[in-house]
XYZ file of C-alpha atoms in Angstrom:
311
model
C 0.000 0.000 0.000
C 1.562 3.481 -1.158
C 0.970 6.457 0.553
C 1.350 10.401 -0.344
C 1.360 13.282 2.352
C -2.025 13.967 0.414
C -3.444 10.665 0.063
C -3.911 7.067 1.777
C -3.970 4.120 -1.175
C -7.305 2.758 0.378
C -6.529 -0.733 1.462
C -8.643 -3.925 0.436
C -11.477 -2.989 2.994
C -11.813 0.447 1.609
C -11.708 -0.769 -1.976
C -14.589 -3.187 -0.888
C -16.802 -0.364 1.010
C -15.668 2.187 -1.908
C -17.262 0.004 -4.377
C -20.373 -0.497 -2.470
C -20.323 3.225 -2.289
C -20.647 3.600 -5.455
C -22.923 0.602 -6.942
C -25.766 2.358 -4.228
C -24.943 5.698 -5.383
C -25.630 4.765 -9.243
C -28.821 3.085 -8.567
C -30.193 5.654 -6.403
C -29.451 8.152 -9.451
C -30.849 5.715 -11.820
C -33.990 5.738 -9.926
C -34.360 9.188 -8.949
C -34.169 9.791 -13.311
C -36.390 6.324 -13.879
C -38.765 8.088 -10.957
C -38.777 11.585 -13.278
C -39.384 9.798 -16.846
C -42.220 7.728 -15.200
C -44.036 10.831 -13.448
C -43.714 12.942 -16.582
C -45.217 10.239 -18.159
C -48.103 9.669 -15.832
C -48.871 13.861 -16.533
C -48.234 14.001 -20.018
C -45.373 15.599 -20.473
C -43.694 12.988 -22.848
C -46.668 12.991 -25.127
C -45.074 13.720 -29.037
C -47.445 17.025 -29.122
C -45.865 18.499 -26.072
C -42.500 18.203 -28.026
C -43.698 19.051 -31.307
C -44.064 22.715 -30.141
C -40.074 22.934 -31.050
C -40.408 22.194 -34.410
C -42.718 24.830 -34.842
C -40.997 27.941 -36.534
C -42.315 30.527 -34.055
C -40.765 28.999 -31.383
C -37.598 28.352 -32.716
C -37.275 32.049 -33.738
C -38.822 32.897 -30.204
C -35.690 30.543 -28.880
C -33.000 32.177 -31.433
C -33.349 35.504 -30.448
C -33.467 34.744 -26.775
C -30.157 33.079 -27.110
C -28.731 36.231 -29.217
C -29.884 38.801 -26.769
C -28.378 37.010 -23.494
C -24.994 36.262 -25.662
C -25.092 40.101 -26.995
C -25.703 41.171 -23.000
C -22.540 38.786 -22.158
C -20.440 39.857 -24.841
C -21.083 43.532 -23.264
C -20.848 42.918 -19.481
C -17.685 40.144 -20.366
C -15.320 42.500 -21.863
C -16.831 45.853 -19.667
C -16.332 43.655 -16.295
C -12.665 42.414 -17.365
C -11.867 45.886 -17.935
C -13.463 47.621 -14.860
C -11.778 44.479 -13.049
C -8.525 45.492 -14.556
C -8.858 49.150 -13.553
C -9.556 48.231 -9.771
C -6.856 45.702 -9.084
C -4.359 47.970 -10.318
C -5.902 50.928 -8.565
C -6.142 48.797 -5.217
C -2.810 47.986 -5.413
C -1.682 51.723 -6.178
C 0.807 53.231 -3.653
C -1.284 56.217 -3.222
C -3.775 55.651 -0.448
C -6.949 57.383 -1.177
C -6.796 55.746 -4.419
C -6.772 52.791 -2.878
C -8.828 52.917 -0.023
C -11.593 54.165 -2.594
C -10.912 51.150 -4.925
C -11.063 48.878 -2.099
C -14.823 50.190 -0.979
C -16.353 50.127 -4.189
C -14.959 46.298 -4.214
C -16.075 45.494 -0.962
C -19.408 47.482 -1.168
C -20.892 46.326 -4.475
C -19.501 42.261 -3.613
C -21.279 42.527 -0.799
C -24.668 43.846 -2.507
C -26.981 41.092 -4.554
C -26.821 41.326 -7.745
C -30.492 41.179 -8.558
C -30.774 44.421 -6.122
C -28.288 46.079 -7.985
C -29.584 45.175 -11.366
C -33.253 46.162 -10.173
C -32.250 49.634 -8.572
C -30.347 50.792 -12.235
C -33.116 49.921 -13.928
C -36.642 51.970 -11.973
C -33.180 54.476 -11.782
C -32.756 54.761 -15.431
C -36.654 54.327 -16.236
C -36.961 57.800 -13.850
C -35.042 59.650 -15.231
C -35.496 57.971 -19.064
C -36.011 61.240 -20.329
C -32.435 62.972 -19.275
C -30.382 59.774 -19.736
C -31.177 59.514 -23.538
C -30.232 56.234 -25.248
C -29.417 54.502 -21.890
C -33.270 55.562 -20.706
C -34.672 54.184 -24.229
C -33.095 50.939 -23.456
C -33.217 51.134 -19.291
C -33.581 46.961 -19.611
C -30.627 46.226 -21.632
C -27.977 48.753 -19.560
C -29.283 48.157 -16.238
C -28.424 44.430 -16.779
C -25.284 45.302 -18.587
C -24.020 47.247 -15.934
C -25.196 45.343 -13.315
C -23.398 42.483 -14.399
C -20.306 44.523 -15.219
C -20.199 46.071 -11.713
C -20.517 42.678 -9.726
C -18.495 40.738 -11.794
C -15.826 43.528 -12.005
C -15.425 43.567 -8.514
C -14.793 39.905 -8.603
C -12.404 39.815 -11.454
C -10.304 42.524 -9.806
C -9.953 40.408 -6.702
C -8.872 37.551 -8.747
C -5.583 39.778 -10.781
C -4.821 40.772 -7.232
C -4.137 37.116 -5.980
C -2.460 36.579 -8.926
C -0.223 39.691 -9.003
C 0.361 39.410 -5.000
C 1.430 35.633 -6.504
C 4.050 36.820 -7.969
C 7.488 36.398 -6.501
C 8.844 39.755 -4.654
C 12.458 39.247 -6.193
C 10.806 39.334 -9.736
C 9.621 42.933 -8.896
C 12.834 44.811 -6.847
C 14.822 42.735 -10.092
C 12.843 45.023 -12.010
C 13.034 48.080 -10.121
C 16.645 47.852 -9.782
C 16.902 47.978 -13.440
C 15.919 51.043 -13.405
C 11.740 49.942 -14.785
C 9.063 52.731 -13.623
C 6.300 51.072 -11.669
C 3.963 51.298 -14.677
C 6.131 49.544 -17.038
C 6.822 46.468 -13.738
C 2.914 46.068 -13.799
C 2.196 46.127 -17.055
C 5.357 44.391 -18.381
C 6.132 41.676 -15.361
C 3.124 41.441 -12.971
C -0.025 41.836 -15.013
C 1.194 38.938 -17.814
C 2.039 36.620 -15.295
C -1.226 37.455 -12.823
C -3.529 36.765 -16.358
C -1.483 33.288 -17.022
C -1.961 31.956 -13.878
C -5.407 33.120 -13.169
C -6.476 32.591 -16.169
C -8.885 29.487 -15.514
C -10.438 31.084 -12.456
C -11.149 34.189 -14.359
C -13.177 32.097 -17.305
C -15.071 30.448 -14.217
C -16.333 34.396 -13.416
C -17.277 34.651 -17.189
C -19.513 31.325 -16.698
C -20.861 33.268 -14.084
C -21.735 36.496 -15.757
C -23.287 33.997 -19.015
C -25.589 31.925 -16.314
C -26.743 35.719 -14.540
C -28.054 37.110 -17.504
C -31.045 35.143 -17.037
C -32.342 37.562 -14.143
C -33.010 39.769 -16.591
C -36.208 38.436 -16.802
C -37.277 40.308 -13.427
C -36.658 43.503 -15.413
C -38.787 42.006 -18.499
C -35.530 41.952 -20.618
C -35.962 40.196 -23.329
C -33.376 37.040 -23.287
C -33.495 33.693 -23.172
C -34.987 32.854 -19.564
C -37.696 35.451 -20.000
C -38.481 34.096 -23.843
C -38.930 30.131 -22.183
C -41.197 32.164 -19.547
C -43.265 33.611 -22.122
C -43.598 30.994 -24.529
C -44.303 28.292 -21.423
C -47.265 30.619 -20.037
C -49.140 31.438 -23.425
C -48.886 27.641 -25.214
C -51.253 25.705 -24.506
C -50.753 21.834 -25.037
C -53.564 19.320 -23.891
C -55.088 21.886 -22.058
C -51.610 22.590 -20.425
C -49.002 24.913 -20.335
C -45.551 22.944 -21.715
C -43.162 24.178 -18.643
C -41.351 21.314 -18.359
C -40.675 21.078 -21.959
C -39.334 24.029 -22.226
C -37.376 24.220 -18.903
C -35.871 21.270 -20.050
C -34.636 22.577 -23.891
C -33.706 25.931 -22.356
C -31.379 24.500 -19.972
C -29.807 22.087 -22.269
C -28.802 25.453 -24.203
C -27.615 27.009 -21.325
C -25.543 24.324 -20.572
C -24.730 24.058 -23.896
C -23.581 27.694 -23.705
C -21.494 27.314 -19.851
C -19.910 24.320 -21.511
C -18.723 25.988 -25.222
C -17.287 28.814 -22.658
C -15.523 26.169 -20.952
C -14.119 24.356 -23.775
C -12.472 27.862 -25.036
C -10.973 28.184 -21.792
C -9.232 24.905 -21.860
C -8.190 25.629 -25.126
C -6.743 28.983 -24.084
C -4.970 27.317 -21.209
C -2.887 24.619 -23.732
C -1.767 26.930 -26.016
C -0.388 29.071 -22.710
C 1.607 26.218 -21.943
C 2.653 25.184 -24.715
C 3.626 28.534 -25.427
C 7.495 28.812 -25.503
C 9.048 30.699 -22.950
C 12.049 31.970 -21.495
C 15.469 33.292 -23.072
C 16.689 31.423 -26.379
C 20.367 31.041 -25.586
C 22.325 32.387 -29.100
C 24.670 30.073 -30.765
C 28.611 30.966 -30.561
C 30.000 33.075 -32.508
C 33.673 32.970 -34.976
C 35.947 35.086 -32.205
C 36.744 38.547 -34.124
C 40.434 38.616 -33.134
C 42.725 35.321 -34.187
C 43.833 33.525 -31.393
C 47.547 34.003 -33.177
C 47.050 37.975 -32.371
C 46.258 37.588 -29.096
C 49.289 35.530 -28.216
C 51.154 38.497 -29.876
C 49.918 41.046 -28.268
C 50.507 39.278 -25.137
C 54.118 38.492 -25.970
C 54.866 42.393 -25.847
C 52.919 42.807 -23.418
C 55.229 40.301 -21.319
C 58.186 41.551 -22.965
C 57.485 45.330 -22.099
C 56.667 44.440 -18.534
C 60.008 42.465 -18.195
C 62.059 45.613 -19.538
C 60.371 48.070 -17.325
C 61.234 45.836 -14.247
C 65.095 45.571 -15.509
């Protein structure tokens, strides 16, 4: 039996009880799913005309631009929360203190405020004053979520680049400073490439996040993807029934769908990283300039006139 500081080989007992583990944890699975199927069955909900709604072109369309309004609202808060996040590690980090200290509330307030509230408040705050805010106030829905999103998941992306640039080994940095780098060039040349490498799976968790939260727009009545299923669930009627299960089921097969795409890109992200090459390509050797018969001239009266002057 081989053993780690981590990690106890289990031992023939533990194999046995391991396996049991597991043989009652498939079947209870298997029958809570074999318990679903047969009570969607009992109510209908596996009849062919509850499913046929899909293949109706109405609700496909219905379900198309759901999906392209929550992946044009992630596309906006993504990049927008990556930046803000950007902007507030650095600034938290800065060596002036009010800076900082105002960084670090903003941060600590809006983390510790649900995102829902936040997302509800900028939008019956942008529908008030719709008339002074202009474009923002003719689309209240779409920024409030935006911005919502952005501000939350800013805060949360600019906690992450500060683990990673704290992560980064001190000598790296006074190495840097003592060749004479300013302190923008050290965080933007040494600590912010190295803080994105290494936290670069953790920050494409966050973005997960942010895709999966666009779906409260549908408190505000924003038109994605959640709020299209809701509609489309309440006015179908199927059997003298409203398909929700149906449709909760197809709409979170595309989100999932959607969480797992995101997922894949960030795995493929990660491999090239390390596959990437890096560090210092050492140059091949070059022909010497001067002959190595020169040299040993030179040296000879170099000997020579050091022997006269000591005579």
């Amino acid at each position: 039996m081989s053993s780690s500081v981590l990690y106890d080989a289990p031992g023939p007992k533990a194999r046995v009880r391991n396996l049991i583990y597991t043989v009652v944890g498939s079947l209870a699975v298997l029958g809570l799913i074999a318990f679903t199927l047969y009570r969607m069955n009992v109510t209908g909900q596996l009849e062919p005309e509850v499913w046929n709604i899909f293949n109706n072109a109405g609700v496909r369309a219905n379900i198309r631009d759901g999906v392209l309004t929550t992946l044009k609202v992630f596309a906006a808060a993504g990049v927008l929360s990556l930046l803000l996040g950007l902007l507030l590690a650095v600034a938290r980090l800065s060596d002036h203190k009010p800076v900082s200290v105002v960084a670090t509330g903003f941060i600590e307030l809006f983390r510790a405020i649900p995102l829902l509230i936040t997302i509800y408040a900028l939008w019956v705050l942008f529908l008030t004053y719709k008339e002074n805010l202009g474009v923002v106030g003719e689309n209240a829905a779409f920024w409030a979520l935006v911005i919502g999103l952005t501000v939350y998941n800013g805060c949360v992306q600019a906690e992450v680049l500060r683990a990673g640039i704290n992560a980064v080994p001190r000598g790296q940095v006074e190495a840097a400073y003592a060749l004479g780098l300013r302190k923008t060039q050290v965080m933007t040349m040494l600590l912010l490439p190295q803080a994105v490498r290494s936290m670069l799976p953790t920050m494409i968790s966050q973005l997960v996040v942010t895709l999966k939260d666009t779906s409260l727009g549908y408190i505000i009545t924003y038109g994605e993807l959640l709020f299209a299923a809701r509609t489309m669930a309440n006015n179908i009627i199927v059997n003298g029934e409203n398909p929700i299960t149906a449709v909760v089921i197809v709409v979170g097969a595309i989100y999932i769908t959607m969480c797992l795409a995101l997922s894949g890109l960030a795995n493929w992200i990660e491999r090239r990283g390390r596959h990437t090459k890096r560090g210092i390509t050492v140059a091949p050797a070059a022909e010497p300039i001067v002959e190595m018969s020169e040299i040993q001239q030179q040296l000879g009266k170099t000997t020579g006139s050091g022997t006269d002057n000591g005579v």
